[in-house]
């Protein structure tokens, strides 16, 4: 499958994206529009700066304000519309925030998932649902090898356990309401730590380094030895889109859980990635210091994903080396610092280049 195949399946489809104002949701919505899909996005308002505002995404999609924590409010945002495909990305995605606001984290990530799935099962034209969770949904045993889709869900902190709970909610809905082989199908997807242009999220390594470059104030690396699976945002999004197209076109064999993680050599510690960003930056690169606070919340030390299922059954595999992913990320943010009015065109150019790489690899 390549981008042309995706376009043939998704062109003209009505797609609901929750969380379209977020970093991953924004890139996904931009790509869906490129493929010719009709996109309705529902999310809380974007907080500037954001990818959504940088590329004027609201000029491309039907964006609506809505809260997935409220069944009635979410229903009003949909306004009775019917969709072929639902991609649920809205979430509370920051580990530190989950310690500060655990109830809100569970409301958003668990109850919110149930609200979206309940609305989706009332849609007559529905062909597929993709629920985006996290690599942190697994019960983390600090293994040196990657977690597979058959491993148990878990989580020792509110964020991780909320994602494990979201997976359990999705599995229950799949068994109870989406088990007919001829009916709409439900898949869940888990990716690594995504990087890319347009991410200004709190408590994330590259956004912190970008802010350091903008302000001259060194970023603080809380856990420089922690190992994470790093990947450019377009890598898992390609997997999500391939899976979504499979659900729409072929149905039941694409249901279930799927990992979309990077190759082993892209699984490095926080300090190594920071050094790679600095080396790619040029000019006056951002500075950083390693400084762990005494009240720092606990996080897993090692986390890896096994994506063999996606490789074998879906034909997905990463296209970018880690240094290439970092170079694309740095290039986006340096361009934004030089000319923020040019970012939709520049983002589309990065999509062009990535799609060309995909075509050559197919």
mmCIF file with all atom_site columns, N, CA and C in Angstrom, residues 287-351:
data_model
loop_
_atom_site.group_PDB
_atom_site.id
_atom_site.type_symbol
_atom_site.label_atom_id
_atom_site.label_alt_id
_atom_site.label_comp_id
_atom_site.label_asym_id
_atom_site.label_entity_id
_atom_site.label_seq_id
_atom_site.pdbx_PDB_ins_code
_atom_site.Cartn_x
_atom_site.Cartn_y
_atom_site.Cartn_z
_atom_site.occupancy
_atom_site.B_iso_or_equiv
_atom_site.pdbx_formal_charge
_atom_site.auth_seq_id
_atom_site.auth_comp_id
_atom_site.auth_asym_id
_atom_site.auth_atom_id
_atom_site.pdbx_PDB_model_num
ATOM 1   N N  . UNK A 1 287 ? 20.484 25.180 24.616 1.00 0.00 ? 287 UNK A N  1
ATOM 2   C CA . UNK A 1 287 ? 21.290 24.608 25.682 1.00 0.00 ? 287 UNK A CA 1
ATOM 3   C C  . UNK A 1 287 ? 20.377 23.865 26.657 1.00 0.00 ? 287 UNK A C  1
ATOM 4   N N  . UNK A 1 288 ? 20.974 22.931 27.389 1.00 0.00 ? 288 UNK A N  1
ATOM 5   C CA . UNK A 1 288 ? 20.180 22.202 28.366 1.00 0.00 ? 288 UNK A CA 1
ATOM 6   C C  . UNK A 1 288 ? 21.060 21.788 29.533 1.00 0.00 ? 288 UNK A C  1
ATOM 7   N N  . UNK A 1 289 ? 20.398 21.489 30.640 1.00 0.00 ? 289 UNK A N  1
ATOM 8   C CA . UNK A 1 289 ? 21.080 20.984 31.821 1.00 0.00 ? 289 UNK A CA 1
ATOM 9   C C  . UNK A 1 289 ? 20.309 19.780 32.341 1.00 0.00 ? 289 UNK A C  1
ATOM 10  N N  . UNK A 1 290 ? 21.019 18.837 32.944 1.00 0.00 ? 290 UNK A N  1
ATOM 11  C CA . UNK A 1 290 ? 20.379 17.694 33.592 1.00 0.00 ? 290 UNK A CA 1
ATOM 12  C C  . UNK A 1 290 ? 20.099 18.071 35.037 1.00 0.00 ? 290 UNK A C  1
ATOM 13  N N  . UNK A 1 291 ? 18.827 18.080 35.402 1.00 0.00 ? 291 UNK A N  1
ATOM 14  C CA . UNK A 1 291 ? 18.456 18.539 36.742 1.00 0.00 ? 291 UNK A CA 1
ATOM 15  C C  . UNK A 1 291 ? 17.152 17.875 37.148 1.00 0.00 ? 291 UNK A C  1
ATOM 16  N N  . UNK A 1 292 ? 17.251 16.887 37.982 1.00 0.00 ? 292 UNK A N  1
ATOM 17  C CA . UNK A 1 292 ? 16.054 16.195 38.460 1.00 0.00 ? 292 UNK A CA 1
ATOM 18  C C  . UNK A 1 292 ? 15.589 16.811 39.769 1.00 0.00 ? 292 UNK A C  1
ATOM 19  N N  . UNK A 1 293 ? 14.319 17.221 39.826 1.00 0.00 ? 293 UNK A N  1
ATOM 20  C CA . UNK A 1 293 ? 13.766 17.798 41.046 1.00 0.00 ? 293 UNK A CA 1
ATOM 21  C C  . UNK A 1 293 ? 13.403 16.688 42.034 1.00 0.00 ? 293 UNK A C  1
ATOM 22  N N  . UNK A 1 294 ? 13.425 17.028 43.320 1.00 0.00 ? 294 UNK A N  1
ATOM 23  C CA . UNK A 1 294 ? 13.141 16.023 44.343 1.00 0.00 ? 294 UNK A CA 1
ATOM 24  C C  . UNK A 1 294 ? 11.689 15.556 44.280 1.00 0.00 ? 294 UNK A C  1
ATOM 25  N N  . UNK A 1 295 ? 10.788 16.406 43.767 1.00 0.00 ? 295 UNK A N  1
ATOM 26  C CA . UNK A 1 295 ? 9.375  16.039 43.695 1.00 0.00 ? 295 UNK A CA 1
ATOM 27  C C  . UNK A 1 295 ? 8.994  15.497 42.320 1.00 0.00 ? 295 UNK A C  1
ATOM 28  N N  . UNK A 1 296 ? 9.998  15.076 41.537 1.00 0.00 ? 296 UNK A N  1
ATOM 29  C CA . UNK A 1 296 ? 9.737  14.593 40.185 1.00 0.00 ? 296 UNK A CA 1
ATOM 30  C C  . UNK A 1 296 ? 8.886  13.329 40.233 1.00 0.00 ? 296 UNK A C  1
ATOM 31  N N  . UNK A 1 297 ? 7.779  13.261 39.488 1.00 0.00 ? 297 UNK A N  1
ATOM 32  C CA . UNK A 1 297 ? 6.963  12.049 39.488 1.00 0.00 ? 297 UNK A CA 1
ATOM 33  C C  . UNK A 1 297 ? 7.703  10.881 38.851 1.00 0.00 ? 297 UNK A C  1
ATOM 34  N N  . UNK A 1 298 ? 7.391  9.683  39.314 1.00 0.00 ? 298 UNK A N  1
ATOM 35  C CA . UNK A 1 298 ? 8.059  8.489  38.804 1.00 0.00 ? 298 UNK A CA 1
ATOM 36  C C  . UNK A 1 298 ? 7.628  8.207  37.373 1.00 0.00 ? 298 UNK A C  1
ATOM 37  N N  . UNK A 1 299 ? 8.593  7.812  36.539 1.00 0.00 ? 299 UNK A N  1
ATOM 38  C CA . UNK A 1 299 ? 8.310  7.389  35.177 1.00 0.00 ? 299 UNK A CA 1
ATOM 39  C C  . UNK A 1 299 ? 9.110  6.128  34.884 1.00 0.00 ? 299 UNK A C  1
ATOM 40  N N  . UNK A 1 300 ? 8.664  5.337  33.904 1.00 0.00 ? 300 UNK A N  1
ATOM 41  C CA . UNK A 1 300 ? 9.379  4.135  33.522 1.00 0.00 ? 300 UNK A CA 1
ATOM 42  C C  . UNK A 1 300 ? 10.756 4.491  32.979 1.00 0.00 ? 300 UNK A C  1
ATOM 43  N N  . UNK A 1 301 ? 11.731 3.636  33.253 1.00 0.00 ? 301 UNK A N  1
ATOM 44  C CA . UNK A 1 301 ? 13.098 3.880  32.797 1.00 0.00 ? 301 UNK A CA 1
ATOM 45  C C  . UNK A 1 301 ? 13.297 3.398  31.371 1.00 0.00 ? 301 UNK A C  1
ATOM 46  N N  . UNK A 1 302 ? 12.752 2.226  31.056 1.00 0.00 ? 302 UNK A N  1
ATOM 47  C CA . UNK A 1 302 ? 12.921 1.632  29.725 1.00 0.00 ? 302 UNK A CA 1
ATOM 48  C C  . UNK A 1 302 ? 11.552 1.338  29.141 1.00 0.00 ? 302 UNK A C  1
ATOM 49  N N  . UNK A 1 303 ? 11.360 1.673  27.878 1.00 0.00 ? 303 UNK A N  1
ATOM 50  C CA . UNK A 1 303 ? 10.092 1.409  27.206 1.00 0.00 ? 303 UNK A CA 1
ATOM 51  C C  . UNK A 1 303 ? 10.343 1.195  25.721 1.00 0.00 ? 303 UNK A C  1
ATOM 52  N N  . UNK A 1 304 ? 9.960  0.025  25.220 1.00 0.00 ? 304 UNK A N  1
ATOM 53  C CA . UNK A 1 304 ? 10.133 -0.292 23.798 1.00 0.00 ? 304 UNK A CA 1
ATOM 54  C C  . UNK A 1 304 ? 8.874  -0.980 23.282 1.00 0.00 ? 304 UNK A C  1
ATOM 55  N N  . UNK A 1 305 ? 8.633  -0.856 21.989 1.00 0.00 ? 305 UNK A N  1
ATOM 56  C CA . UNK A 1 305 ? 7.508  -1.513 21.338 1.00 0.00 ? 305 UNK A CA 1
ATOM 57  C C  . UNK A 1 305 ? 8.004  -2.525 20.317 1.00 0.00 ? 305 UNK A C  1
ATOM 58  N N  . UNK A 1 306 ? 7.285  -3.631 20.206 1.00 0.00 ? 306 UNK A N  1
ATOM 59  C CA . UNK A 1 306 ? 7.520  -4.629 19.155 1.00 0.00 ? 306 UNK A CA 1
ATOM 60  C C  . UNK A 1 306 ? 6.431  -4.432 18.096 1.00 0.00 ? 306 UNK A C  1
ATOM 61  N N  . UNK A 1 307 ? 6.833  -4.047 16.903 1.00 0.00 ? 307 UNK A N  1
ATOM 62  C CA . UNK A 1 307 ? 5.862  -3.750 15.834 1.00 0.00 ? 307 UNK A CA 1
ATOM 63  C C  . UNK A 1 307 ? 5.841  -4.830 14.756 1.00 0.00 ? 307 UNK A C  1
ATOM 64  N N  . UNK A 1 308 ? 6.228  -6.044 15.116 1.00 0.00 ? 308 UNK A N  1
ATOM 65  C CA . UNK A 1 308 ? 6.269  -7.133 14.132 1.00 0.00 ? 308 UNK A CA 1
ATOM 66  C C  . UNK A 1 308 ? 4.917  -7.358 13.475 1.00 0.00 ? 308 UNK A C  1
ATOM 67  N N  . UNK A 1 309 ? 3.837  -7.294 14.259 1.00 0.00 ? 309 UNK A N  1
ATOM 68  C CA . UNK A 1 309 ? 2.502  -7.506 13.693 1.00 0.00 ? 309 UNK A CA 1
ATOM 69  C C  . UNK A 1 309 ? 2.216  -6.510 12.576 1.00 0.00 ? 309 UNK A C  1
ATOM 70  N N  . UNK A 1 310 ? 2.534  -5.226 12.801 1.00 0.00 ? 310 UNK A N  1
ATOM 71  C CA . UNK A 1 310 ? 2.295  -4.207 11.774 1.00 0.00 ? 310 UNK A CA 1
ATOM 72  C C  . UNK A 1 310 ? 3.169  -4.439 10.550 1.00 0.00 ? 310 UNK A C  1
ATOM 73  N N  . UNK A 1 311 ? 4.409  -4.895 10.783 1.00 0.00 ? 311 UNK A N  1
ATOM 74  C CA . UNK A 1 311 ? 5.309  -5.172 9.662  1.00 0.00 ? 311 UNK A CA 1
ATOM 75  C C  . UNK A 1 311 ? 4.742  -6.283 8.785  1.00 0.00 ? 311 UNK A C  1
ATOM 76  N N  . UNK A 1 312 ? 4.325  -7.385 9.434  1.00 0.00 ? 312 UNK A N  1
ATOM 77  C CA . UNK A 1 312 ? 3.941  -8.590 8.700  1.00 0.00 ? 312 UNK A CA 1
ATOM 78  C C  . UNK A 1 312 ? 2.531  -8.500 8.134  1.00 0.00 ? 312 UNK A C  1
ATOM 79  N N  . UNK A 1 313 ? 1.572  -8.047 8.943  1.00 0.00 ? 313 UNK A N  1
ATOM 80  C CA . UNK A 1 313 ? 0.172  -8.111 8.549  1.00 0.00 ? 313 UNK A CA 1
ATOM 81  C C  . UNK A 1 313 ? -0.329 -6.858 7.842  1.00 0.00 ? 313 UNK A C  1
ATOM 82  N N  . UNK A 1 314 ? 0.343  -5.728 8.051  1.00 0.00 ? 314 UNK A N  1
ATOM 83  C CA . UNK A 1 314 ? -0.113 -4.483 7.431  1.00 0.00 ? 314 UNK A CA 1
ATOM 84  C C  . UNK A 1 314 ? 0.863  -3.961 6.388  1.00 0.00 ? 314 UNK A C  1
ATOM 85  N N  . UNK A 1 315 ? 2.094  -4.444 6.421  1.00 0.00 ? 315 UNK A N  1
ATOM 86  C CA . UNK A 1 315 ? 3.103  -3.951 5.485  1.00 0.00 ? 315 UNK A CA 1
ATOM 87  C C  . UNK A 1 315 ? 3.672  -2.607 5.868  1.00 0.00 ? 315 UNK A C  1
ATOM 88  N N  . UNK A 1 316 ? 3.541  -2.237 7.161  1.00 0.00 ? 316 UNK A N  1
ATOM 89  C CA . UNK A 1 316 ? 4.069  -0.964 7.649  1.00 0.00 ? 316 UNK A CA 1
ATOM 90  C C  . UNK A 1 316 ? 5.431  -1.176 8.271  1.00 0.00 ? 316 UNK A C  1
ATOM 91  N N  . UNK A 1 317 ? 6.340  -0.282 8.010  1.00 0.00 ? 317 UNK A N  1
ATOM 92  C CA . UNK A 1 317 ? 7.609  -0.242 8.728  1.00 0.00 ? 317 UNK A CA 1
ATOM 93  C C  . UNK A 1 317 ? 8.141  1.184  8.673  1.00 0.00 ? 317 UNK A C  1
ATOM 94  N N  . UNK A 1 318 ? 8.966  1.583  9.635  1.00 0.00 ? 318 UNK A N  1
ATOM 95  C CA . UNK A 1 318 ? 9.484  2.953  9.650  1.00 0.00 ? 318 UNK A CA 1
ATOM 96  C C  . UNK A 1 318 ? 10.292 3.256  8.393  1.00 0.00 ? 318 UNK A C  1
ATOM 97  N N  . UNK A 1 319 ? 10.213 4.498  7.938  1.00 0.00 ? 319 UNK A N  1
ATOM 98  C CA . UNK A 1 319 ? 10.958 4.941  6.762  1.00 0.00 ? 319 UNK A CA 1
ATOM 99  C C  . UNK A 1 319 ? 12.165 5.793  7.122  1.00 0.00 ? 319 UNK A C  1
ATOM 100 N N  . UNK A 1 320 ? 12.109 6.474  8.263  1.00 0.00 ? 320 UNK A N  1
ATOM 101 C CA . UNK A 1 320 ? 13.121 7.471  8.607  1.00 0.00 ? 320 UNK A CA 1
ATOM 102 C C  . UNK A 1 320 ? 14.079 6.949  9.673  1.00 0.00 ? 320 UNK A C  1
ATOM 103 N N  . UNK A 1 321 ? 15.357 7.236  9.480  1.00 0.00 ? 321 UNK A N  1
ATOM 104 C CA . UNK A 1 321 ? 16.309 7.052  10.569 1.00 0.00 ? 321 UNK A CA 1
ATOM 105 C C  . UNK A 1 321 ? 16.065 8.126  11.627 1.00 0.00 ? 321 UNK A C  1
ATOM 106 N N  . UNK A 1 322 ? 16.565 7.898  12.822 1.00 0.00 ? 322 UNK A N  1
ATOM 107 C CA . UNK A 1 322 ? 16.341 8.873  13.885 1.00 0.00 ? 322 UNK A CA 1
ATOM 108 C C  . UNK A 1 322 ? 16.932 10.229 13.545 1.00 0.00 ? 322 UNK A C  1
ATOM 109 N N  . UNK A 1 323 ? 18.125 10.257 12.943 1.00 0.00 ? 323 UNK A N  1
ATOM 110 C CA . UNK A 1 323 ? 18.724 11.549 12.605 1.00 0.00 ? 323 UNK A CA 1
ATOM 111 C C  . UNK A 1 323 ? 17.903 12.285 11.557 1.00 0.00 ? 323 UNK A C  1
ATOM 112 N N  . UNK A 1 324 ? 17.250 11.543 10.646 1.00 0.00 ? 324 UNK A N  1
ATOM 113 C CA . UNK A 1 324 ? 16.385 12.179 9.650  1.00 0.00 ? 324 UNK A CA 1
ATOM 114 C C  . UNK A 1 324 ? 15.126 12.747 10.303 1.00 0.00 ? 324 UNK A C  1
ATOM 115 N N  . UNK A 1 325 ? 14.570 12.004 11.261 1.00 0.00 ? 325 UNK A N  1
ATOM 116 C CA . UNK A 1 325 ? 13.388 12.489 11.981 1.00 0.00 ? 325 UNK A CA 1
ATOM 117 C C  . UNK A 1 325 ? 13.705 13.768 12.744 1.00 0.00 ? 325 UNK A C  1
ATOM 118 N N  . UNK A 1 326 ? 14.867 13.801 13.398 1.00 0.00 ? 326 UNK A N  1
ATOM 119 C CA . UNK A 1 326 ? 15.279 14.994 14.133 1.00 0.00 ? 326 UNK A CA 1
ATOM 120 C C  . UNK A 1 326 ? 15.520 16.156 13.176 1.00 0.00 ? 326 UNK A C  1
ATOM 121 N N  . UNK A 1 327 ? 16.158 15.878 12.030 1.00 0.00 ? 327 UNK A N  1
ATOM 122 C CA . UNK A 1 327 ? 16.430 16.940 11.052 1.00 0.00 ? 327 UNK A CA 1
ATOM 123 C C  . UNK A 1 327 ? 15.140 17.570 10.552 1.00 0.00 ? 327 UNK A C  1
ATOM 124 N N  . UNK A 1 328 ? 14.098 16.758 10.287 1.00 0.00 ? 328 UNK A N  1
ATOM 125 C CA . UNK A 1 328 ? 12.818 17.302 9.843  1.00 0.00 ? 328 UNK A CA 1
ATOM 126 C C  . UNK A 1 328 ? 12.182 18.163 10.928 1.00 0.00 ? 328 UNK A C  1
ATOM 127 N N  . UNK A 1 329 ? 12.294 17.716 12.166 1.00 0.00 ? 329 UNK A N  1
ATOM 128 C CA . UNK A 1 329 ? 11.718 18.453 13.287 1.00 0.00 ? 329 UNK A CA 1
ATOM 129 C C  . UNK A 1 329 ? 12.415 19.792 13.474 1.00 0.00 ? 329 UNK A C  1
ATOM 130 N N  . UNK A 1 330 ? 13.736 19.767 13.470 1.00 0.00 ? 330 UNK A N  1
ATOM 131 C CA . UNK A 1 330 ? 14.506 20.997 13.630 1.00 0.00 ? 330 UNK A CA 1
ATOM 132 C C  . UNK A 1 330 ? 14.239 21.961 12.481 1.00 0.00 ? 330 UNK A C  1
ATOM 133 N N  . UNK A 1 331 ? 14.172 21.436 11.251 1.00 0.00 ? 331 UNK A N  1
ATOM 134 C CA . UNK A 1 331 ? 13.927 22.287 10.087 1.00 0.00 ? 331 UNK A CA 1
ATOM 135 C C  . UNK A 1 331 ? 12.584 22.994 10.199 1.00 0.00 ? 331 UNK A C  1
ATOM 136 N N  . UNK A 1 332 ? 11.561 22.277 10.681 1.00 0.00 ? 332 UNK A N  1
ATOM 137 C CA . UNK A 1 332 ? 10.230 22.886 10.816 1.00 0.00 ? 332 UNK A CA 1
ATOM 138 C C  . UNK A 1 332 ? 10.276 24.041 11.806 1.00 0.00 ? 332 UNK A C  1
ATOM 139 N N  . UNK A 1 333 ? 10.877 23.823 12.955 1.00 0.00 ? 333 UNK A N  1
ATOM 140 C CA . UNK A 1 333 ? 10.871 24.865 13.982 1.00 0.00 ? 333 UNK A CA 1
ATOM 141 C C  . UNK A 1 333 ? 11.793 26.030 13.626 1.00 0.00 ? 333 UNK A C  1
ATOM 142 N N  . UNK A 1 334 ? 12.883 25.763 12.946 1.00 0.00 ? 334 UNK A N  1
ATOM 143 C CA . UNK A 1 334 ? 13.727 26.868 12.500 1.00 0.00 ? 334 UNK A CA 1
ATOM 144 C C  . UNK A 1 334 ? 12.994 27.710 11.455 1.00 0.00 ? 334 UNK A C  1
ATOM 145 N N  . UNK A 1 335 ? 12.239 27.059 10.561 1.00 0.00 ? 335 UNK A N  1
ATOM 146 C CA . UNK A 1 335 ? 11.457 27.811 9.581  1.00 0.00 ? 335 UNK A CA 1
ATOM 147 C C  . UNK A 1 335 ? 10.391 28.643 10.281 1.00 0.00 ? 335 UNK A C  1
ATOM 148 N N  . UNK A 1 336 ? 9.750  28.067 11.292 1.00 0.00 ? 336 UNK A N  1
ATOM 149 C CA . UNK A 1 336 ? 8.723  28.815 12.027 1.00 0.00 ? 336 UNK A CA 1
ATOM 150 C C  . UNK A 1 336 ? 9.321  30.051 12.688 1.00 0.00 ? 336 UNK A C  1
ATOM 151 N N  . UNK A 1 337 ? 10.521 29.929 13.237 1.00 0.00 ? 337 UNK A N  1
ATOM 152 C CA . UNK A 1 337 ? 11.169 31.063 13.882 1.00 0.00 ? 337 UNK A CA 1
ATOM 153 C C  . UNK A 1 337 ? 11.535 32.144 12.865 1.00 0.00 ? 337 UNK A C  1
ATOM 154 N N  . UNK A 1 338 ? 11.789 31.728 11.602 1.00 0.00 ? 338 UNK A N  1
ATOM 155 C CA . UNK A 1 338 ? 12.156 32.681 10.556 1.00 0.00 ? 338 UNK A CA 1
ATOM 156 C C  . UNK A 1 338 ? 10.929 33.312 9.907  1.00 0.00 ? 338 UNK A C  1
ATOM 157 N N  . UNK A 1 339 ? 9.886  32.505 9.633  1.00 0.00 ? 339 UNK A N  1
ATOM 158 C CA . UNK A 1 339 ? 8.708  33.009 8.923  1.00 0.00 ? 339 UNK A CA 1
ATOM 159 C C  . UNK A 1 339 ? 7.484  32.182 9.303  1.00 0.00 ? 339 UNK A C  1
ATOM 160 N N  . UNK A 1 340 ? 6.791  32.527 10.384 1.00 0.00 ? 340 UNK A N  1
ATOM 161 C CA . UNK A 1 340 ? 5.652  31.726 10.827 1.00 0.00 ? 340 UNK A CA 1
ATOM 162 C C  . UNK A 1 340 ? 4.462  31.749 9.874  1.00 0.00 ? 340 UNK A C  1
ATOM 163 N N  . UNK A 1 341 ? 4.468  32.642 8.890  1.00 0.00 ? 341 UNK A N  1
ATOM 164 C CA . UNK A 1 341 ? 3.335  32.712 7.953  1.00 0.00 ? 341 UNK A CA 1
ATOM 165 C C  . UNK A 1 341 ? 3.421  31.658 6.861  1.00 0.00 ? 341 UNK A C  1
ATOM 166 N N  . UNK A 1 342 ? 4.527  30.924 6.787  1.00 0.00 ? 342 UNK A N  1
ATOM 167 C CA . UNK A 1 342 ? 4.796  30.006 5.685  1.00 0.00 ? 342 UNK A CA 1
ATOM 168 C C  . UNK A 1 342 ? 4.555  28.550 6.053  1.00 0.00 ? 342 UNK A C  1
ATOM 169 N N  . UNK A 1 343 ? 3.961  28.273 7.221  1.00 0.00 ? 343 UNK A N  1
ATOM 170 C CA . UNK A 1 343 ? 4.053  26.922 7.765  1.00 0.00 ? 343 UNK A CA 1
ATOM 171 C C  . UNK A 1 343 ? 3.118  25.904 7.129  1.00 0.00 ? 343 UNK A C  1
ATOM 172 N N  . UNK A 1 344 ? 1.981  26.331 6.570  1.00 0.00 ? 344 UNK A N  1
ATOM 173 C CA . UNK A 1 344 ? 1.158  25.332 5.886  1.00 0.00 ? 344 UNK A CA 1
ATOM 174 C C  . UNK A 1 344 ? 1.898  24.800 4.668  1.00 0.00 ? 344 UNK A C  1
ATOM 175 N N  . UNK A 1 345 ? 2.460  25.700 3.870  1.00 0.00 ? 345 UNK A N  1
ATOM 176 C CA . UNK A 1 345 ? 3.193  25.266 2.682  1.00 0.00 ? 345 UNK A CA 1
ATOM 177 C C  . UNK A 1 345 ? 4.392  24.410 3.069  1.00 0.00 ? 345 UNK A C  1
ATOM 178 N N  . UNK A 1 346 ? 5.127  24.822 4.110  1.00 0.00 ? 346 UNK A N  1
ATOM 179 C CA . UNK A 1 346 ? 6.308  24.064 4.514  1.00 0.00 ? 346 UNK A CA 1
ATOM 180 C C  . UNK A 1 346 ? 5.914  22.686 5.041  1.00 0.00 ? 346 UNK A C  1
ATOM 181 N N  . UNK A 1 347 ? 4.836  22.612 5.790  1.00 0.00 ? 347 UNK A N  1
ATOM 182 C CA . UNK A 1 347 ? 4.354  21.322 6.301  1.00 0.00 ? 347 UNK A CA 1
ATOM 183 C C  . UNK A 1 347 ? 3.929  20.414 5.157  1.00 0.00 ? 347 UNK A C  1
ATOM 184 N N  . UNK A 1 348 ? 3.253  20.987 4.167  1.00 0.00 ? 348 UNK A N  1
ATOM 185 C CA . UNK A 1 348 ? 2.853  20.194 3.011  1.00 0.00 ? 348 UNK A CA 1
ATOM 186 C C  . UNK A 1 348 ? 4.072  19.713 2.223  1.00 0.00 ? 348 UNK A C  1
ATOM 187 N N  . UNK A 1 349 ? 5.125  20.519 2.184  1.00 0.00 ? 349 UNK A N  1
ATOM 188 C CA . UNK A 1 349 ? 6.357  20.081 1.536  1.00 0.00 ? 349 UNK A CA 1
ATOM 189 C C  . UNK A 1 349 ? 6.981  18.902 2.274  1.00 0.00 ? 349 UNK A C  1
ATOM 190 N N  . UNK A 1 350 ? 6.945  18.952 3.608  1.00 0.00 ? 350 UNK A N  1
ATOM 191 C CA . UNK A 1 350 ? 7.475  17.818 4.359  1.00 0.00 ? 350 UNK A CA 1
ATOM 192 C C  . UNK A 1 350 ? 6.635  16.563 4.108  1.00 0.00 ? 350 UNK A C  1
ATOM 193 N N  . UNK A 1 351 ? 5.331  16.733 3.997  1.00 0.00 ? 351 UNK A N  1
ATOM 194 C CA . UNK A 1 351 ? 4.476  15.600 3.639  1.00 0.00 ? 351 UNK A CA 1
ATOM 195 C C  . UNK A 1 351 ? 4.809  15.079 2.240  1.00 0.00 ? 351 UNK A C  1
#
